[in-house]
mmCIF file of C-alpha atoms in Angstrom:
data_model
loop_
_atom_site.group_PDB
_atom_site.id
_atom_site.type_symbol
_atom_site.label_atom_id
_atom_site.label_comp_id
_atom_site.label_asym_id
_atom_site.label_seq_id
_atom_site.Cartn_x
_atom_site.Cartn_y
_atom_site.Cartn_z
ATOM 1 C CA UNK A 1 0.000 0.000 0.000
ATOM 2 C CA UNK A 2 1.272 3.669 -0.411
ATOM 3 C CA UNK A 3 0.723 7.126 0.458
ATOM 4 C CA UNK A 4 0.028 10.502 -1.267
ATOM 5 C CA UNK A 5 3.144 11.839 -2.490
ATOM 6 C CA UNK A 6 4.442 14.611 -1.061
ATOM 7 C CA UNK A 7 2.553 17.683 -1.592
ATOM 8 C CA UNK A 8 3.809 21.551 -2.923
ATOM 9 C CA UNK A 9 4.192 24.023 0.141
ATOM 10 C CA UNK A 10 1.069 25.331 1.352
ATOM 11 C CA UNK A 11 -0.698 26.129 4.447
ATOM 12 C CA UNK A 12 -3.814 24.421 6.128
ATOM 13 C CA UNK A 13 -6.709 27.039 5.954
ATOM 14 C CA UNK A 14 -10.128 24.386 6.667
ATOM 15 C CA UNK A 15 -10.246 20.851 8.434
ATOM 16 C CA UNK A 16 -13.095 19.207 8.291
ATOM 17 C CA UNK A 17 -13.158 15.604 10.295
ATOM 18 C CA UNK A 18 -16.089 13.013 10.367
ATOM 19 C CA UNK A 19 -15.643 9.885 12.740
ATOM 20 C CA UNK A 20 -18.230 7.073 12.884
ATOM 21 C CA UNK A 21 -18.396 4.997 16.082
ATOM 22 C CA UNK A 22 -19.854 1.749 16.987
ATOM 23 C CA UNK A 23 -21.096 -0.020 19.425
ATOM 24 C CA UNK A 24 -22.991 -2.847 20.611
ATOM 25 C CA UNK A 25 -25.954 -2.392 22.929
ATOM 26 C CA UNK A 26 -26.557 -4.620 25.814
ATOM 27 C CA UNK A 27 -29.966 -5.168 24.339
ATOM 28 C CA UNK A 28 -28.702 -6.387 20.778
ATOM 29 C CA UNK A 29 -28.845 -3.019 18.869
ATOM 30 C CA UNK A 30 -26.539 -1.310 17.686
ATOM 31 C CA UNK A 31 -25.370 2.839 18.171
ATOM 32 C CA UNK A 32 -23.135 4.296 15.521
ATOM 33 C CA UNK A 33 -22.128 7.562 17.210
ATOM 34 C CA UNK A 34 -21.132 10.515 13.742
ATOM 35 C CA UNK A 35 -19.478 12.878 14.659
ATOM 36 C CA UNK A 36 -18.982 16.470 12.277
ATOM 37 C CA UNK A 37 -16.314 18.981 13.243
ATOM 38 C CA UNK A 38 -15.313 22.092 10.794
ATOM 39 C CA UNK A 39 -12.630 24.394 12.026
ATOM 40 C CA UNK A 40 -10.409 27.079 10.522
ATOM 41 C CA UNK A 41 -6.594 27.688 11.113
ATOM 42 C CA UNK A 42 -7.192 31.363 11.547
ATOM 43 C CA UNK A 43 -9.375 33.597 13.399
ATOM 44 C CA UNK A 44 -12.954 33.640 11.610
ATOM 45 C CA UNK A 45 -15.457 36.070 12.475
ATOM 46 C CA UNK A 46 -18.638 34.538 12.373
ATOM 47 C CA UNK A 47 -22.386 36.793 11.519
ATOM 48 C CA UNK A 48 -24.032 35.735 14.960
ATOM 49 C CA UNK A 49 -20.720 33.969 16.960
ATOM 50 C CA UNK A 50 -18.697 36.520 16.652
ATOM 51 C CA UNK A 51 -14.501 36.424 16.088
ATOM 52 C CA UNK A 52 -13.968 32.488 16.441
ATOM 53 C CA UNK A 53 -10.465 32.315 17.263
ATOM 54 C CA UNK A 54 -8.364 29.666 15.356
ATOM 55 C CA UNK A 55 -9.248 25.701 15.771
ATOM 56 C CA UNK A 56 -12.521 26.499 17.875
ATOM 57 C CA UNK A 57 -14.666 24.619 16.029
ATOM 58 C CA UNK A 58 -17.489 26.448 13.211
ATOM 59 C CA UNK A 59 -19.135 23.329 13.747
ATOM 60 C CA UNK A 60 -19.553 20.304 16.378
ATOM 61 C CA UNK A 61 -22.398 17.915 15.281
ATOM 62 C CA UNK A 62 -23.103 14.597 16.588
ATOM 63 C CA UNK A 63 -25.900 12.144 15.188
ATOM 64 C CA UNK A 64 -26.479 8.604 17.112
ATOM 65 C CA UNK A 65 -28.178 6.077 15.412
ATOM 66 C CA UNK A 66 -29.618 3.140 16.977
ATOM 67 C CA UNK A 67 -30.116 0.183 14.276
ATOM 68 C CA UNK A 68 -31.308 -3.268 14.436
ATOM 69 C CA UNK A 69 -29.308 -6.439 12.467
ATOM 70 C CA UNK A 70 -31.153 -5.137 9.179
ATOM 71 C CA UNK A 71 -29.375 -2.125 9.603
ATOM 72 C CA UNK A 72 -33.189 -0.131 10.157
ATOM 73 C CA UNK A 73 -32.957 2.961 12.246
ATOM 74 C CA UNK A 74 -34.783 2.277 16.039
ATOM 75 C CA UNK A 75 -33.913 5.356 17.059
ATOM 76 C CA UNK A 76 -31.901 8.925 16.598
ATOM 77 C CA UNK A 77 -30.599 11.347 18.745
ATOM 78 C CA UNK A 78 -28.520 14.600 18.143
ATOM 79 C CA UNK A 79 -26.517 17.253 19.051
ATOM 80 C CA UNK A 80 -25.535 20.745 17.730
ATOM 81 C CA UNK A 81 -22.433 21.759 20.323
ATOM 82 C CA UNK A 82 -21.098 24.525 18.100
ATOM 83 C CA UNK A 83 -23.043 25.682 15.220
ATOM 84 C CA UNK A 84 -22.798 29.095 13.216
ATOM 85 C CA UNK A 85 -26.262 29.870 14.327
ATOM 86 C CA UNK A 86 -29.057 29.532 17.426
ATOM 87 C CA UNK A 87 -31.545 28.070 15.341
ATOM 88 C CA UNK A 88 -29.472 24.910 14.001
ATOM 89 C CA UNK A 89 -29.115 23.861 18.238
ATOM 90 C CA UNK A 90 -32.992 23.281 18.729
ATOM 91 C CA UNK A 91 -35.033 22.211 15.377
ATOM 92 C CA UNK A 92 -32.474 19.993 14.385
ATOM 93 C CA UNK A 93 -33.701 16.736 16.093
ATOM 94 C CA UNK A 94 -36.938 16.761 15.310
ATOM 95 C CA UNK A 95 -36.810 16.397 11.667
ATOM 96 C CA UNK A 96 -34.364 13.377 12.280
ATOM 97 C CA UNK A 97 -36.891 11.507 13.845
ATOM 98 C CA UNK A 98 -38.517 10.769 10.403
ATOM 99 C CA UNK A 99 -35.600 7.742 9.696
ATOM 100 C CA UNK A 100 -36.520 5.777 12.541
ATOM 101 C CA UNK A 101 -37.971 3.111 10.494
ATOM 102 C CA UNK A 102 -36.171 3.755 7.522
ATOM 103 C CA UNK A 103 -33.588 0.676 5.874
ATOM 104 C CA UNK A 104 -29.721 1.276 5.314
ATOM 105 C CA UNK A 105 -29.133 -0.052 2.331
ATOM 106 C CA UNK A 106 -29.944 -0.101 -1.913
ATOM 107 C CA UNK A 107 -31.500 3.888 -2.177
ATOM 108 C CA UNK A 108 -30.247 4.716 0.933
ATOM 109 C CA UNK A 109 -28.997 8.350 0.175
ATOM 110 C CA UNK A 110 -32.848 9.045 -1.632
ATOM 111 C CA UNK A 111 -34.617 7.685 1.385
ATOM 112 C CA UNK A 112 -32.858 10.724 3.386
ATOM 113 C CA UNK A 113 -33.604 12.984 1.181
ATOM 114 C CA UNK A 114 -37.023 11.960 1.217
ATOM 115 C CA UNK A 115 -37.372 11.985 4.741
ATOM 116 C CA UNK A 116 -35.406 15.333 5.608
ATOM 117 C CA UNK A 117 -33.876 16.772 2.341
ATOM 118 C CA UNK A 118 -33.848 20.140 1.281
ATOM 119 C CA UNK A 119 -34.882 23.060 4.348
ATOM 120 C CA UNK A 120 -36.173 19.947 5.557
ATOM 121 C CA UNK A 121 -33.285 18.834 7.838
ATOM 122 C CA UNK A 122 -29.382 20.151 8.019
ATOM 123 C CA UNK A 123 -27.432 19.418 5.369
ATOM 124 C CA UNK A 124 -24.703 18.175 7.575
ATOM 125 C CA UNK A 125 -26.493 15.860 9.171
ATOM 126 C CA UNK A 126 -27.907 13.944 6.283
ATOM 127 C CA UNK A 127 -24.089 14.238 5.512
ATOM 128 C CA UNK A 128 -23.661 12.132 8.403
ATOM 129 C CA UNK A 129 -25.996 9.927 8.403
ATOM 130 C CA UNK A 130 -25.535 8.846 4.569
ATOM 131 C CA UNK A 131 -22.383 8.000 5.595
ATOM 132 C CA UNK A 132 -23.386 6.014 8.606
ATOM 133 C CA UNK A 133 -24.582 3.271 6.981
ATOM 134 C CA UNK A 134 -21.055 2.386 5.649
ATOM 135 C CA UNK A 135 -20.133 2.315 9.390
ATOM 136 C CA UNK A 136 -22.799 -0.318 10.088
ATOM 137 C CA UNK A 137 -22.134 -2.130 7.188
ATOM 138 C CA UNK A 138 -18.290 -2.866 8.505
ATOM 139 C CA UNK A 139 -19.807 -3.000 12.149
ATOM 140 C CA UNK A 140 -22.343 -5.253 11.870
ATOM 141 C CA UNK A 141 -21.889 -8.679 9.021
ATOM 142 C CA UNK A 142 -18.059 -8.350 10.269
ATOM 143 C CA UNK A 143 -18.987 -9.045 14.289
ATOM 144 C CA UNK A 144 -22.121 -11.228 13.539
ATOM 145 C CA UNK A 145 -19.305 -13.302 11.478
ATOM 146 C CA UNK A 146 -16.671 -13.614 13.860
ATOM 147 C CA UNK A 147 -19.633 -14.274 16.932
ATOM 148 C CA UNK A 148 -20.684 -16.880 14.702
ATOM 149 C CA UNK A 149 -17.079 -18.721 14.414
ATOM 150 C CA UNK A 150 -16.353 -17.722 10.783
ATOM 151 C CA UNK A 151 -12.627 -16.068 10.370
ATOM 152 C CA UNK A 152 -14.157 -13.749 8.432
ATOM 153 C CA UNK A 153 -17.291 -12.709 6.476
ATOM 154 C CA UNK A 154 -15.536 -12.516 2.949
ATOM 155 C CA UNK A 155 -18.020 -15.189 1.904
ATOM 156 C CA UNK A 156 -20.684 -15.032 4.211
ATOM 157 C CA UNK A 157 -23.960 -15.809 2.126
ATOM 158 C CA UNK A 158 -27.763 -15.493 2.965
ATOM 159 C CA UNK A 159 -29.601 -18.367 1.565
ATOM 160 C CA UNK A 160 -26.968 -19.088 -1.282
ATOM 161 C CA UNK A 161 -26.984 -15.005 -2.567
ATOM 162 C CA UNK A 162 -23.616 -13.030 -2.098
ATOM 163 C CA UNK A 163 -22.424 -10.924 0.392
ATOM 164 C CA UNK A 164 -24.193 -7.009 0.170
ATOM 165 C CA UNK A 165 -20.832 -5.746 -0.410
ATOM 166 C CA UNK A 166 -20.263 -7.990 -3.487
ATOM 167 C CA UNK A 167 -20.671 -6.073 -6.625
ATOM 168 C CA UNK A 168 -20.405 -2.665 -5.160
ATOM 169 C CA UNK A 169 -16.546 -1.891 -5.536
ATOM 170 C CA UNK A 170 -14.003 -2.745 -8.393
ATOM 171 C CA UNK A 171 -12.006 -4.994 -5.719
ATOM 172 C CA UNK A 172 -15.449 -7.135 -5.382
ATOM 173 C CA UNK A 173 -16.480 -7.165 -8.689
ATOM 174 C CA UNK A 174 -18.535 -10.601 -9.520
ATOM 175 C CA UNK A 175 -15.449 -11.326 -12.434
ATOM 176 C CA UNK A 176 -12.842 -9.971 -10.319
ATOM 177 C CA UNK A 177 -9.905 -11.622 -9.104
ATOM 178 C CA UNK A 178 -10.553 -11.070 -4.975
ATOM 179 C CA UNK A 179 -14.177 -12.731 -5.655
ATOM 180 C CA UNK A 180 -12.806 -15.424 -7.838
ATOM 181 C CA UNK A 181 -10.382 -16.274 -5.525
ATOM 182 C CA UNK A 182 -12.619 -15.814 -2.060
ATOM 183 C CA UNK A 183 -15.919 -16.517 -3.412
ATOM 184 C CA UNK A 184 -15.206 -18.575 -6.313
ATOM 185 C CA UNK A 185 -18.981 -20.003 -6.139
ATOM 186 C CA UNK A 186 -19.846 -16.374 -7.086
ATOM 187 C CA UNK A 187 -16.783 -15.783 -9.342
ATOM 188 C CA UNK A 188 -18.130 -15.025 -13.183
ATOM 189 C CA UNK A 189 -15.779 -14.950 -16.401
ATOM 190 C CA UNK A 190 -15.423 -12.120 -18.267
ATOM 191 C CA UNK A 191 -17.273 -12.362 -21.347
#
């Protein structure tokens, strides 16, 4: 594996990090914590915050989602600890609430928008939880796997079908080489 190469000179101006937690519940579900942090490298005044002096974060967002084994939301909870203005700290929940019930998976990114796209819900939460589901997705078949005695879940199969993740990447493509040589009962030749 490598690195970037080295970059030209420059100077950091913007850093934004997103980290995705997870955990298992003593009850069986599952909480991915997100968490959404934007901060500058020098002072920034801000409309309503004032002059925000360098590395205090523009914004501090945190989403938990509680999901089942099927990866459907039971439950959401969030936080707005630094945010450019009042109003993103209190509405911000209750538009959320409209995925519990919702299914990570195929047409997950148009679900959320249909549930809280648009003024509907903050951009940067839907951010988060979009990516969430790639968090559960690693949490989840991986630990069920390895609970179950497997080494791994590289060819874990429901009722004969392939893994979710098959077919979704380059690396697992159905005629690739990982799949032919991992899966080779779901390996297909080039034509």
């Amino acid at each position: 594996m490598r690195d970037l190469p080295p970059a030209v000179p420059r100077r950091p101006i913007h850093t934004r990090k997103t980290t995705f937690e997870g955990f298992l519940r003593e009850d069986g579900l599952w909480d991915i914590d997100c968490t959404l942090s934007d901060t500058k490298s020098v002072p920034i005044q801000m409309r309503e915050r004032g002059l925000l002096p360098a590395g205090e974060p523009v914004h501090l967002l945190r989403v938990r989602l509680t999901v089942d084994d099927g990866f459907t939301i039971r439950a959401v909870e969030t936080a707005a600890i630094h945010a450019p203005f009042d109003e993103c700290q209190v509405p911000a929940d209750a538009p959320m609430q409209k995925l519990v019930g919702l299914t990570m998976g195929p047409g997950w990114r148009k679900m959320i928008e249909g549930a809280i796209g648009g003024v509907g819900g903050c951009t940067h939460l839907r951010e988060l939880v979009f990516n969430a589901a790639t968090a559960a997705f690693q949490m989840i078949p991986h630990y069920r796997a390895t609970e179950g005695g497997r080494k791994d879940d590289t060819a874990a199969t429901q009722g004969g079908k392939p893994p979710f993740y098959m077919g979704q990447c380059m690396t697992w493509s159905f005629e690739g080489p990982v799949v032919q040589r991992l899966a080779p009962q779901f390996y297909r030749k080039r034509t």
